[in-house]
PDB file of C-alpha atoms in Angstrom:
ATOM      1  CA  MET C   1     118.173  96.065 160.093  1.00 46.00           C
ATOM      2  CA  THR C   2     121.124  96.416 157.717  1.00 50.00           C
ATOM      3  CA  GLY C   3     120.406  92.938 157.741  1.00 70.00           C
ATOM      4  CA  THR C   4     116.785  92.616 157.359  1.00 78.00           C
ATOM      5  CA  SER C   5     117.252  95.066 154.224  1.00 75.00           C
ATOM      6  CA  SER C   6     119.606  92.542 152.487  1.00 75.00           C
ATOM      7  CA  ARG C   7     117.649  89.750 152.731  1.00 84.00           C
ATOM      8  CA  VAL C   8     114.167  91.774 151.342  1.00 83.00           C
ATOM      9  CA  LEU C   9     115.981  92.584 148.398  1.00 78.00           C
ATOM     10  CA  THR C  10     117.838  88.579 148.256  1.00 82.00           C
ATOM     11  CA  LEU C  11     113.482  88.158 148.500  1.00 85.00           C
ATOM     12  CA  LEU C  12     113.113  89.921 145.830  1.00 80.00           C
ATOM     13  CA  SER C  13     115.821  88.881 143.549  1.00 78.00           C
ATOM     14  CA  LEU C  14     114.671  85.218 144.019  1.00 82.00           C
ATOM     15  CA  LEU C  15     110.917  85.904 142.894  1.00 82.00           C
ATOM     16  CA  GLN C  16     112.305  87.873 139.762  1.00 75.00           C
ATOM     17  CA  THR C  17     113.943  84.921 138.324  1.00 74.00           C
ATOM     18  CA  ARG C  18     111.024  82.554 138.614  1.00 75.00           C
ATOM     19  CA  ARG C  19     107.347  82.405 138.772  1.00 75.00           C
ATOM     20  CA  ASP C  20     106.238  80.529 141.988  1.00 82.00           C
ATOM     21  CA  TRP C  21     108.313  79.947 144.675  1.00 87.00           C
ATOM     22  CA  PRO C  22     107.783  77.284 147.767  1.00 88.00           C
ATOM     23  CA  GLY C  23     107.819  78.895 150.941  1.00 87.00           C
ATOM     24  CA  GLY C  24     109.879  76.393 152.134  1.00 87.00           C
ATOM     25  CA  LEU C  25     112.544  76.742 149.334  1.00 89.00           C
ATOM     26  CA  LEU C  26     112.826  80.018 149.877  1.00 90.00           C
ATOM     27  CA  ALA C  27     113.373  80.048 153.658  1.00 89.00           C
ATOM     28  CA  GLU C  28     116.114  77.696 152.491  1.00 90.00           C
ATOM     29  CA  ARG C  29     117.490  80.283 150.110  1.00 89.00           C
ATOM     30  CA  LEU C  30     117.182  82.474 152.665  1.00 89.00           C
ATOM     31  CA  ALA C  31     118.822  80.562 155.764  1.00 89.00           C
ATOM     32  CA  VAL C  32     116.063  81.345 157.967  1.00 91.00           C
ATOM     33  CA  SER C  33     112.450  80.384 159.302  1.00 91.00           C
ATOM     34  CA  GLU C  34     109.423  80.287 157.179  1.00 89.00           C
ATOM     35  CA  ARG C  35     107.552  82.934 159.446  1.00 90.00           C
ATOM     36  CA  THR C  36     110.564  85.177 158.630  1.00 92.00           C
ATOM     37  CA  VAL C  37     109.867  84.748 154.939  1.00 90.00           C
ATOM     38  CA  ARG C  38     106.140  85.998 155.266  1.00 89.00           C
ATOM     39  CA  ARG C  39     107.259  89.068 157.362  1.00 91.00           C
ATOM     40  CA  ASP C  40     109.431  89.992 154.181  1.00 89.00           C
ATOM     41  CA  VAL C  41     106.901  89.312 151.868  1.00 90.00           C
ATOM     42  CA  ASP C  42     105.287  91.496 153.891  1.00 90.00           C
ATOM     43  CA  ARG C  43     107.472  94.349 153.454  1.00 87.00           C
ATOM     44  CA  LEU C  44     107.434  94.253 149.966  1.00 85.00           C
ATOM     45  CA  ARG C  45     103.810  94.408 149.958  1.00 85.00           C
ATOM     46  CA  GLY C  46     104.626  97.567 152.222  1.00 85.00           C
ATOM     47  CA  LEU C  47     106.655  99.238 149.228  1.00 78.00           C
ATOM     48  CA  GLY C  48     104.552  98.797 146.652  1.00 78.00           C
ATOM     49  CA  TYR C  49     105.185  94.660 145.250  1.00 81.00           C
ATOM     50  CA  ARG C  50     102.216  93.129 144.701  1.00 83.00           C
ATOM     51  CA  VAL C  51     103.157  89.154 145.964  1.00 86.00           C
ATOM     52  CA  SER C  52     100.531  87.172 146.151  1.00 88.00           C
ATOM     53  CA  ALA C  53      99.773  83.765 148.042  1.00 85.00           C
ATOM     54  CA  VAL C  54      99.800  80.572 145.801  1.00 77.00           C
ATOM     55  CA  LYS C  55      97.747  77.906 148.026  1.00 75.00           C
ATOM     56  CA  GLY C  56      98.258  74.044 147.667  1.00 67.00           C
ATOM     57  CA  PRO C  57     100.167  71.517 149.243  1.00 63.00           C
ATOM     58  CA  TYR C  58     103.610  73.682 148.484  1.00 63.00           C
ATOM     59  CA  GLY C  59     102.273  76.808 148.996  1.00 70.00           C
ATOM     60  CA  GLY C  60     104.218  79.845 148.850  1.00 85.00           C
ATOM     61  CA  TYR C  61     104.509  82.917 146.798  1.00 88.00           C
ATOM     62  CA  ARG C  62     104.600  85.104 143.356  1.00 86.00           C
ATOM     63  CA  LEU C  63     105.413  87.823 142.506  1.00 83.00           C
ATOM     64  CA  GLU C  64     102.518  89.572 140.504  1.00 80.00           C
ATOM     65  CA  ALA C  65     102.296  93.099 137.615  1.00 69.00           C
ATOM     66  CA  GLY C  66     101.491  95.984 139.759  1.00 59.00           C
ATOM     67  CA  SER C  67      99.287  98.784 138.529  1.00 45.00           C
ATOM     68  CA  ASP C  68     102.776 101.390 139.909  1.00 50.00           C
ATOM     69  CA  LEU C  69     106.291 100.962 138.955  1.00 52.00           C
ATOM     70  CA  PRO C  70     107.763  99.914 142.189  1.00 56.00           C
ATOM     71  CA  PRO C  71     111.494  99.971 142.793  1.00 61.00           C
ATOM     72  CA  LEU C  72     113.134  97.100 140.566  1.00 61.00           C
ATOM     73  CA  LEU C  73     116.196  95.618 141.940  1.00 63.00           C
ATOM     74  CA  PHE C  74     118.759  94.231 139.230  1.00 69.00           C
ATOM     75  CA  ASP C  75     121.711  92.397 139.366  1.00 69.00           C
ATOM     76  CA  ASP C  76     125.835  93.821 137.593  1.00 72.00           C
ATOM     77  CA  GLU C  77     125.315  92.385 134.656  1.00 74.00           C
ATOM     78  CA  GLN C  78     121.076  93.304 134.132  1.00 74.00           C
ATOM     79  CA  ALA C  79     122.013  96.791 134.919  1.00 73.00           C
ATOM     80  CA  VAL C  80     124.931  97.175 132.307  1.00 73.00           C
ATOM     81  CA  ALA C  81     122.849  95.563 129.803  1.00 75.00           C
ATOM     82  CA  LEU C  82     120.091  97.734 130.449  1.00 74.00           C
ATOM     83  CA  ALA C  83     121.921 100.482 130.048  1.00 73.00           C
ATOM     84  CA  ILE C  84     123.982  99.607 127.058  1.00 69.00           C
ATOM     85  CA  ALA C  85     120.728  98.804 125.304  1.00 73.00           C
ATOM     86  CA  LEU C  86     119.283 102.556 126.335  1.00 73.00           C
ATOM     87  CA  ARG C  87     122.638 104.163 124.438  1.00 67.00           C
ATOM     88  CA  THR C  88     121.667 101.957 121.648  1.00 65.00           C
ATOM     89  CA  ALA C  89     118.043 102.963 121.241  1.00 64.00           C
ATOM     90  CA  ALA C  90     118.066 106.235 119.547  1.00 54.00           C
ATOM     91  CA  GLY C  91     118.883 103.834 116.010  1.00 54.00           C
ATOM     92  CA  ALA C  92     115.083 103.369 116.506  1.00 58.00           C
ATOM     93  CA  GLY C  93     113.989 106.716 116.684  1.00 57.00           C
ATOM     94  CA  ILE C  94     113.178 106.639 120.572  1.00 64.00           C
ATOM     95  CA  GLU C  95     116.329 108.753 121.710  1.00 65.00           C
ATOM     96  CA  GLU C  96     114.796 111.404 123.478  1.00 69.00           C
ATOM     97  CA  SER C  97     112.687 109.334 125.789  1.00 70.00           C
ATOM     98  CA  ALA C  98     116.076 106.319 125.577  1.00 71.00           C
ATOM     99  CA  ALA C  99     118.345 109.448 127.060  1.00 71.00           C
ATOM    100  CA  ARG C 100     116.023 110.367 130.018  1.00 73.00           C
ATOM    101  CA  ALA C 101     115.674 106.734 131.229  1.00 74.00           C
ATOM    102  CA  LEU C 102     119.814 106.186 130.643  1.00 72.00           C
ATOM    103  CA  ALA C 103     119.877 109.194 133.486  1.00 74.00           C
ATOM    104  CA  THR C 104     117.358 108.787 135.859  1.00 71.00           C
ATOM    105  CA  VAL C 105     119.262 104.663 135.446  1.00 72.00           C
ATOM    106  CA  ARG C 106     122.574 105.792 135.715  1.00 73.00           C
ATOM    107  CA  GLN C 107     122.157 108.185 138.488  1.00 69.00           C
ATOM    108  CA  VAL C 108     121.559 105.443 140.715  1.00 66.00           C
ATOM    109  CA  LEU C 109     123.918 102.805 139.887  1.00 73.00           C
ATOM    110  CA  PRO C 110     127.034 102.159 141.926  1.00 76.00           C
ATOM    111  CA  ALA C 111     130.434 103.469 141.206  1.00 79.00           C
ATOM    112  CA  ARG C 112     131.752 100.292 140.078  1.00 77.00           C
ATOM    113  CA  LEU C 113     128.608  99.754 137.215  1.00 74.00           C
ATOM    114  CA  ARG C 114     128.982 103.692 136.498  1.00 75.00           C
ATOM    115  CA  ARG C 115     132.082 103.380 135.665  1.00 75.00           C
ATOM    116  CA  ARG C 116     131.602 100.308 133.029  1.00 72.00           C
ATOM    117  CA  VAL C 117     128.545 101.916 131.445  1.00 70.00           C
ATOM    118  CA  ASP C 118     130.281 104.837 130.555  1.00 72.00           C
ATOM    119  CA  ALA C 119     132.936 102.993 129.670  1.00 63.00           C
ATOM    120  CA  VAL C 120     130.820 101.443 126.492  1.00 60.00           C
ATOM    121  CA  GLN C 121     130.527 104.233 124.046  1.00 58.00           C
ATOM    122  CA  VAL C 122     128.147 102.658 121.958  1.00 55.00           C
ATOM    123  CA  GLY C 123     126.448 104.424 119.486  1.00 54.00           C
ATOM    124  CA  ALA C 124     123.662 104.397 117.054  1.00 53.00           C
ATOM    125  CA  VAL C 125     122.801 106.257 113.970  1.00 51.00           C
ATOM    126  CA  PRO C 126     119.079 106.621 113.418  1.00 54.00           C
ATOM    127  CA  GLN C 127     117.878 105.959 110.024  1.00 57.00           C
ATOM    128  CA  GLY C 128     114.450 106.886 110.404  1.00 58.00           C
ATOM    129  CA  ASP C 129     112.359 110.205 111.393  1.00 66.00           C
ATOM    130  CA  PRO C 130     112.006 110.451 115.824  1.00 72.00           C
ATOM    131  CA  VAL C 131     108.935 107.990 116.956  1.00 76.00           C
ATOM    132  CA  ASP C 132     106.534 108.702 119.856  1.00 78.00           C
ATOM    133  CA  ALA C 133     107.351 106.353 122.622  1.00 75.00           C
ATOM    134  CA  ALA C 134     103.741 106.668 123.186  1.00 79.00           C
ATOM    135  CA  VAL C 135     102.750 105.922 120.036  1.00 85.00           C
ATOM    136  CA  ILE C 136     104.455 102.488 119.972  1.00 83.00           C
ATOM    137  CA  ALA C 137     102.821 101.854 123.114  1.00 80.00           C
ATOM    138  CA  GLU C 138      99.384 102.607 122.114  1.00 88.00           C
ATOM    139  CA  LEU C 139      99.951 100.053 118.740  1.00 89.00           C
ATOM    140  CA  GLY C 140     101.125  97.806 121.311  1.00 86.00           C
ATOM    141  CA  ALA C 141      98.052  98.074 123.520  1.00 86.00           C
ATOM    142  CA  ALA C 142      95.839  97.720 120.505  1.00 90.00           C
ATOM    143  CA  VAL C 143      97.723  94.443 118.936  1.00 91.00           C
ATOM    144  CA  GLN C 144      97.248  93.156 122.583  1.00 87.00           C
ATOM    145  CA  ALA C 145      93.645  93.925 123.400  1.00 90.00           C
ATOM    146  CA  ARG C 146      93.182  93.024 119.308  1.00 93.00           C
ATOM    147  CA  GLU C 147      91.616  96.504 118.615  1.00 94.00           C
ATOM    148  CA  GLU C 148      91.302  97.456 115.304  1.00 96.00           C
ATOM    149  CA  VAL C 149      93.126 101.282 114.145  1.00 96.00           C
ATOM    150  CA  GLY C 150      92.707 103.972 112.848  1.00 95.00           C
ATOM    151  CA  PHE C 151      95.110 106.445 111.589  1.00 95.00           C
ATOM    152  CA  ARG C 152      96.563 108.754 108.783  1.00 94.00           C
ATOM    153  CA  TYR C 153      99.066 107.627 106.806  1.00 94.00           C
ATOM    154  CA  GLY C 154     102.463 109.289 105.245  1.00 88.00           C
ATOM    155  CA  VAL C 155     102.372 112.812 103.556  1.00 87.00           C
ATOM    156  CA  LYS C 156      99.261 112.707 101.784  1.00 88.00           C
ATOM    157  CA  GLU C 157      97.334 111.884 105.309  1.00 89.00           C
ATOM    158  CA  GLU C 158      95.444 108.779 103.881  1.00 92.00           C
ATOM    159  CA  ARG C 159      92.805 107.596 106.064  1.00 94.00           C
ATOM    160  CA  ARG C 160      93.274 104.213 107.003  1.00 95.00           C
ATOM    161  CA  ARG C 161      91.690 101.439 109.182  1.00 95.00           C
ATOM    162  CA  ALA C 162      94.066  97.845 110.435  1.00 96.00           C
ATOM    163  CA  GLN C 163      93.771  95.392 111.970  1.00 96.00           C
ATOM    164  CA  PRO C 164      97.038  95.670 113.807  1.00 95.00           C
ATOM    165  CA  HIS C 165      99.454  92.218 114.607  1.00 95.00           C
ATOM    166  CA  HIS C 166     102.911  92.836 115.826  1.00 92.00           C
ATOM    167  CA  VAL C 167     105.070  96.192 116.344  1.00 89.00           C
ATOM    168  CA  LEU C 168     108.963  95.227 115.076  1.00 86.00           C
ATOM    169  CA  VAL C 169     112.127  97.500 114.355  1.00 83.00           C
ATOM    170  CA  ARG C 170     113.873  96.513 111.311  1.00 83.00           C
ATOM    171  CA  GLN C 171     116.954  98.744 110.560  1.00 79.00           C
ATOM    172  CA  GLY C 172     116.221 100.994 113.271  1.00 75.00           C
ATOM    173  CA  ARG C 173     112.806 101.697 112.248  1.00 82.00           C
ATOM    174  CA  TRP C 174     109.661 100.975 113.577  1.00 85.00           C
ATOM    175  CA  TYR C 175     106.813  99.141 111.494  1.00 91.00           C
ATOM    176  CA  LEU C 176     103.439  97.807 112.447  1.00 93.00           C
ATOM    177  CA  VAL C 177     102.283  94.344 110.803  1.00 95.00           C
ATOM    178  CA  ALA C 178      98.953  94.966 110.423  1.00 96.00           C
ATOM    179  CA  TRP C 179      96.000  93.725 107.948  1.00 96.00           C
ATOM    180  CA  ASP C 180      94.219  96.650 106.475  1.00 95.00           C
ATOM    181  CA  LEU C 181      90.402  96.589 105.911  1.00 95.00           C
ATOM    182  CA  ASP C 182      90.382  99.043 103.234  1.00 91.00           C
ATOM    183  CA  ARG C 183      92.430  97.134 100.712  1.00 92.00           C
ATOM    184  CA  GLU C 184      91.918  93.520 102.082  1.00 93.00           C
ATOM    185  CA  ASP C 185      95.121  92.778 102.185  1.00 93.00           C
ATOM    186  CA  TRP C 186      98.307  92.733 104.767  1.00 95.00           C
ATOM    187  CA  ARG C 187     100.302  95.522 104.834  1.00 94.00           C
ATOM    188  CA  VAL C 188     103.984  96.814 106.545  1.00 94.00           C
ATOM    189  CA  PHE C 189     103.421 100.437 107.814  1.00 95.00           C
ATOM    190  CA  ARG C 190     105.928 102.796 108.784  1.00 92.00           C
ATOM    191  CA  VAL C 191     104.907 103.709 112.921  1.00 91.00           C
ATOM    192  CA  ASP C 192     107.012 107.419 112.398  1.00 89.00           C
ATOM    193  CA  ARG C 193     104.358 108.460 109.188  1.00 92.00           C
ATOM    194  CA  MET C 194     101.036 107.481 111.065  1.00 93.00           C
ATOM    195  CA  ALA C 195      98.831 109.570 113.233  1.00 92.00           C
ATOM    196  CA  LEU C 196      96.718 107.738 115.471  1.00 93.00           C
ATOM    197  CA  ARG C 197      93.017 108.505 115.738  1.00 91.00           C
ATOM    198  CA  THR C 198      91.645 107.418 118.980  1.00 84.00           C
ATOM    199  CA  PRO C 199      89.166 105.362 120.004  1.00 87.00           C
ATOM    200  CA  ASN C 200      90.278 102.574 119.184  1.00 90.00           C
ATOM    201  CA  GLY C 201      87.665 100.853 116.815  1.00 89.00           C
ATOM    202  CA  PRO C 202      85.806  97.039 117.821  1.00 93.00           C
ATOM    203  CA  ARG C 203      87.812  94.035 118.603  1.00 94.00           C
ATOM    204  CA  PHE C 204      88.524  91.643 115.970  1.00 94.00           C
ATOM    205  CA  THR C 205      89.361  88.178 115.756  1.00 94.00           C
ATOM    206  CA  PRO C 206      93.409  87.798 114.419  1.00 92.00           C
ATOM    207  CA  ARG C 207      94.541  86.541 111.148  1.00 93.00           C
ATOM    208  CA  GLU C 208      97.589  84.214 110.981  1.00 92.00           C
ATOM    209  CA  VAL C 209     100.046  85.856 109.165  1.00 91.00           C
ATOM    210  CA  PRO C 210     101.014  84.564 105.961  1.00 89.00           C
ATOM    211  CA  GLY C 211     103.244  81.588 106.323  1.00 88.00           C
ATOM    212  CA  GLY C 212     103.229  81.942 109.823  1.00 89.00           C
ATOM    213  CA  ASP C 213     106.417  84.142 111.421  1.00 90.00           C
ATOM    214  CA  VAL C 214     106.079  87.630 110.814  1.00 90.00           C
ATOM    215  CA  HIS C 215     109.830  87.978 110.826  1.00 89.00           C
ATOM    216  CA  ALA C 216     109.746  86.495 107.943  1.00 89.00           C
ATOM    217  CA  PHE C 217     107.305  88.422 106.653  1.00 91.00           C
ATOM    218  CA  VAL C 218     108.581  91.075 107.181  1.00 90.00           C
ATOM    219  CA  ARG C 219     112.126  90.043 105.067  1.00 88.00           C
ATOM    220  CA  ALA C 220     109.756  88.754 102.397  1.00 88.00           C
ATOM    221  CA  ARG C 221     108.052  91.764 101.801  1.00 88.00           C
ATOM    222  CA  PHE C 222     111.089  93.583 102.365  1.00 87.00           C
ATOM    223  CA  LYS C 223     112.529  91.794  98.953  1.00 85.00           C
ATOM    224  CA  GLY C 224     109.845  92.636  96.810  1.00 82.00           C
ATOM    225  CA  SER C 225     108.165  88.965  97.733  1.00 80.00           C
ATOM    226  CA  ASP C 226     104.454  88.307  98.524  1.00 78.00           C
ATOM    227  CA  GLY C 227     105.431  84.503  99.718  1.00 79.00           C
ATOM    228  CA  PRO C 228     108.416  83.129 100.553  1.00 80.00           C
ATOM    229  CA  ASP C 229     111.471  84.900 101.954  1.00 81.00           C
ATOM    230  CA  ALA C 230     113.316  84.688  98.816  1.00 85.00           C
ATOM    231  CA  TRP C 231     114.162  87.394  96.453  1.00 89.00           C
ATOM    232  CA  PRO C 232     112.234  87.358  93.240  1.00 89.00           C
ATOM    233  CA  CYS C 233     114.815  87.426  91.033  1.00 93.00           C
ATOM    234  CA  THR C 234     118.362  85.528  91.786  1.00 94.00           C
ATOM    235  CA  GLY C 235     121.484  85.058  89.895  1.00 95.00           C
ATOM    236  CA  SER C 236     125.254  83.896  90.111  1.00 96.00           C
ATOM    237  CA  VAL C 237     128.404  85.242  88.182  1.00 96.00           C
ATOM    238  CA  VAL C 238     131.817  84.681  88.145  1.00 96.00           C
ATOM    239  CA  LEU C 239     133.710  87.208  89.198  1.00 96.00           C
ATOM    240  CA  ALA C 240     137.789  88.097  88.556  1.00 95.00           C
ATOM    241  CA  ALA C 241     138.141  88.843  91.825  1.00 94.00           C
ATOM    242  CA  PRO C 242     139.485  87.317  94.961  1.00 95.00           C
ATOM    243  CA  ALA C 243     136.262  86.283  97.438  1.00 94.00           C
ATOM    244  CA  GLY C 244     137.771  87.840 100.248  1.00 93.00           C
ATOM    245  CA  ALA C 245     137.586  91.008  98.197  1.00 94.00           C
ATOM    246  CA  VAL C 246     133.981  90.107  97.406  1.00 95.00           C
ATOM    247  CA  ALA C 247     132.259  88.770 100.462  1.00 94.00           C
ATOM    248  CA  PRO C 248     132.203  92.006 103.149  1.00 93.00           C
ATOM    249  CA  PHE C 249     130.213  93.760 100.619  1.00 92.00           C
ATOM    250  CA  ALA C 250     127.728  90.430  99.293  1.00 92.00           C
ATOM    251  CA  GLY C 251     125.554  91.381 101.747  1.00 87.00           C
ATOM    252  CA  GLU C 252     122.737  88.196 101.817  1.00 86.00           C
ATOM    253  CA  GLY C 253     125.120  87.009  98.742  1.00 92.00           C
ATOM    254  CA  THR C 254     126.945  84.262  98.974  1.00 94.00           C
ATOM    255  CA  VAL C 255     130.819  84.103  97.643  1.00 96.00           C
ATOM    256  CA  GLU C 256     132.373  80.632  96.506  1.00 96.00           C
ATOM    257  CA  ASP C 257     136.031  80.492  96.467  1.00 95.00           C
ATOM    258  CA  LEU C 258     137.228  79.545  92.892  1.00 95.00           C
ATOM    259  CA  GLY C 259     141.190  79.914  93.496  1.00 92.00           C
ATOM    260  CA  PRO C 260     143.458  82.741  92.743  1.00 91.00           C
ATOM    261  CA  GLY C 261     141.962  86.245  91.554  1.00 93.00           C
ATOM    262  CA  ARG C 262     138.320  84.570  90.723  1.00 95.00           C
ATOM    263  CA  CYS C 263     134.748  83.814  92.783  1.00 96.00           C
ATOM    264  CA  ARG C 264     131.110  82.941  91.849  1.00 96.00           C
ATOM    265  CA  LEU C 265     128.863  85.395  93.975  1.00 96.00           C
ATOM    266  CA  THR C 266     125.219  84.935  94.420  1.00 96.00           C
ATOM    267  CA  THR C 267     122.874  87.071  94.930  1.00 95.00           C
ATOM    268  CA  GLY C 268     119.431  88.520  94.531  1.00 93.00           C
ATOM    269  CA  ALA C 269     117.276  90.995  93.950  1.00 92.00           C
ATOM    270  CA  TRP C 270     113.875  92.568  93.148  1.00 88.00           C
ATOM    271  CA  SER C 271     114.791  92.484  89.591  1.00 92.00           C
ATOM    272  CA  TRP C 272     116.737  91.079  87.212  1.00 95.00           C
ATOM    273  CA  PRO C 273     118.591  95.041  86.436  1.00 95.00           C
ATOM    274  CA  ALA C 274     118.719  95.454  90.103  1.00 94.00           C
ATOM    275  CA  VAL C 275     120.580  91.326  90.133  1.00 95.00           C
ATOM    276  CA  ALA C 276     122.552  92.988  87.601  1.00 95.00           C
ATOM    277  CA  ALA C 277     123.565  96.850  88.864  1.00 93.00           C
ATOM    278  CA  SER C 278     124.344  94.641  92.164  1.00 93.00           C
ATOM    279  CA  VAL C 279     126.959  93.018  90.409  1.00 94.00           C
ATOM    280  CA  ALA C 280     128.544  95.490  88.396  1.00 91.00           C
ATOM    281  CA  ARG C 281     129.455  97.212  91.995  1.00 90.00           C
ATOM    282  CA  PHE C 282     132.443  95.328  91.925  1.00 92.00           C
ATOM    283  CA  ASP C 283     133.863  96.693  89.231  1.00 89.00           C
ATOM    284  CA  ALA C 284     135.675  93.298  88.319  1.00 93.00           C
ATOM    285  CA  ASP C 285     135.358  91.487  85.113  1.00 94.00           C
ATOM    286  CA  ILE C 286     132.917  89.255  84.717  1.00 93.00           C
ATOM    287  CA  GLU C 287     133.510  85.768  83.009  1.00 89.00           C
ATOM    288  CA  ALA C 288     130.147  83.997  83.515  1.00 90.00           C
ATOM    289  CA  ALA C 289     126.357  84.609  84.458  1.00 94.00           C
ATOM    290  CA  ARG C 290     123.618  82.531  84.939  1.00 94.00           C
ATOM    291  CA  PRO C 291     120.207  82.675  84.192  1.00 95.00           C
ATOM    292  CA  VAL C 292     120.186  83.903  80.692  1.00 96.00           C
ATOM    293  CA  GLU C 293     117.069  86.499  82.389  1.00 96.00           C
ATOM    294  CA  LEU C 294     120.645  88.066  83.727  1.00 96.00           C
ATOM    295  CA  VAL C 295     122.173  87.804  81.131  1.00 95.00           C
ATOM    296  CA  ALA C 296     119.892  90.063  79.255  1.00 96.00           C
ATOM    297  CA  ALA C 297     119.709  92.149  81.801  1.00 95.00           C
ATOM    298  CA  PHE C 298     123.278  93.130  81.666  1.00 94.00           C
ATOM    299  CA  ALA C 299     122.839  93.770  77.883  1.00 94.00           C
ATOM    300  CA  ARG C 300     119.687  96.122  78.510  1.00 93.00           C
ATOM    301  CA  LEU C 301     121.877  98.033  81.329  1.00 93.00           C
ATOM    302  CA  ALA C 302     124.742  98.001  79.272  1.00 91.00           C
ATOM    303  CA  GLY C 303     122.477 100.075  76.187  1.00 91.00           C
ATOM    304  CA  ARG C 304     121.381 102.095  78.845  1.00 90.00           C
ATOM    305  CA  PHE C 305     124.597 103.489  80.085  1.00 88.00           C
ATOM    306  CA  ALA C 306     126.156 103.008  76.334  1.00 89.00           C
ATOM    307  CA  ALA C 307     123.452 105.554  75.395  1.00 87.00           C
ATOM    308  CA  VAL C 308     124.283 108.259  78.045  1.00 84.00           C
ATOM    309  CA  GLY C 309     127.816 108.327  77.322  1.00 76.00           C
ATOM    310  CA  ASP C 310     126.591 108.835  73.391  1.00 77.00           C
ATOM    311  CA  SER C 311     124.709 111.740  73.991  1.00 76.00           C
ATOM    312  CA  GLN C 312     127.015 113.140  77.332  1.00 74.00           C
ATOM    313  CA  ARG C 313     129.700 112.869  74.084  1.00 73.00           C
ATOM    314  CA  SER C 314     127.296 114.747  71.873  1.00 72.00           C
ATOM    315  CA  ALA C 315     126.426 117.318  73.737  1.00 70.00           C
ATOM    316  CA  GLU C 316     129.167 118.344  75.366  1.00 68.00           C
ATOM    317  CA  GLY C 317     131.870 117.619  73.170  1.00 62.00           C
ATOM    318  CA  PRO C 318     135.107 114.076  72.680  1.00 58.00           C
ATOM    319  CA  GLU C 319     137.960 116.223  74.130  1.00 57.00           C
ATOM    320  CA  ARG C 320     135.663 116.644  77.745  1.00 54.00           C
ATOM    321  CA  PHE C 321     135.779 112.463  77.345  1.00 48.00           C
ATOM    322  CA  ARG C 322     139.367 112.171  77.017  1.00 54.00           C
ATOM    323  CA  ALA C 323     141.375 109.940  79.486  1.00 45.00           C
TER     324      ALA C 323
END
C-alpha cells in the first residue's frame, strides 16, 4: 500500500508540472501500465482533485481547478520558498493572514525542512497600514470579472467609482490602478485607504493603461510624470567626493567616477529644488552643475537657507551660532 500511496503522490506531482499529460507518458514515467494510471487517477479524484480526461489520439489527463482546496504537494525547494515568502508578507500589510498561513505550512513540514525554514529569519518592515486580505481578493476578483467598484476613500471618505485594472504591491504597500469614472482619468489608489461598497457595479470594457505597461505607468506616476517613466527634472553635478562614497546613496541616479575624490552624479526628481536638495545631502562641494534650471534652484535654496539663518540669529542672538 505504501508503494501505491507514493506512486499516487508522484502522479499528483507530475500533473502539477504541465497542463496535459498523455496517459502513455504517465505510465512510462511511473513504470506502470496505463490501466494502473487510470486507477491512480481515480484515487486522486476520491481525494478531491479534479482530474479530467483529455480526448483525442493522444488522450491523457489534466489537473483542473476545483471548488475546494484539496491537499497540495510541494517539493522541498517549493515548500521552503513558500515559507520564506510568507515570512516576508508582513511588509505588504497582510501580516496576520500570512502568519496563520505560515503556521499551517510549518506544522506539516518534515523536520529537515522545518529546520531550514526556521534558520532563515527573514523580516519585513511594514510601510503602510495593515490591509485586509479579503479586500485584496475582492479587488482582484473585480479586475478579473471587469466589474466597476464603488468605495469610500481617504480620511474624508470621498465616494469614488472606478474601473479596476490592476492590483499590485510597491514598496510594501498595495495599490489599485484604475480608471476613475468621476474624474475621467487614470488613478493609483492605496488599498489600505479604501472601504469597498457592495455589490460591484456593471461590467466594463477595459481600457489600455497608458504606455501599455502597468508597472512603468505606476513608476512614472510616483515620479510625478504623466508620460514616460522618467523624472520631470533631471540634472547632473560634479561632486568633490569619491564615487564609492556617493553610489550607495544615489538611488535611481547614476554615478561616474572622475578620478580620486571626484565623481559626476546624475539624478532626477519632481522639481528642480528637489533635485538640488537631493544633491545637497551628500555634504560635498559642487564643482559644476547643469542644466541652468538646476543652477537657479541651488541659488533659490541658498537664499532660503540663508534667510532662515539670518532670522534665527536675529531672534536668538549671534552668540548661539558661534562655532
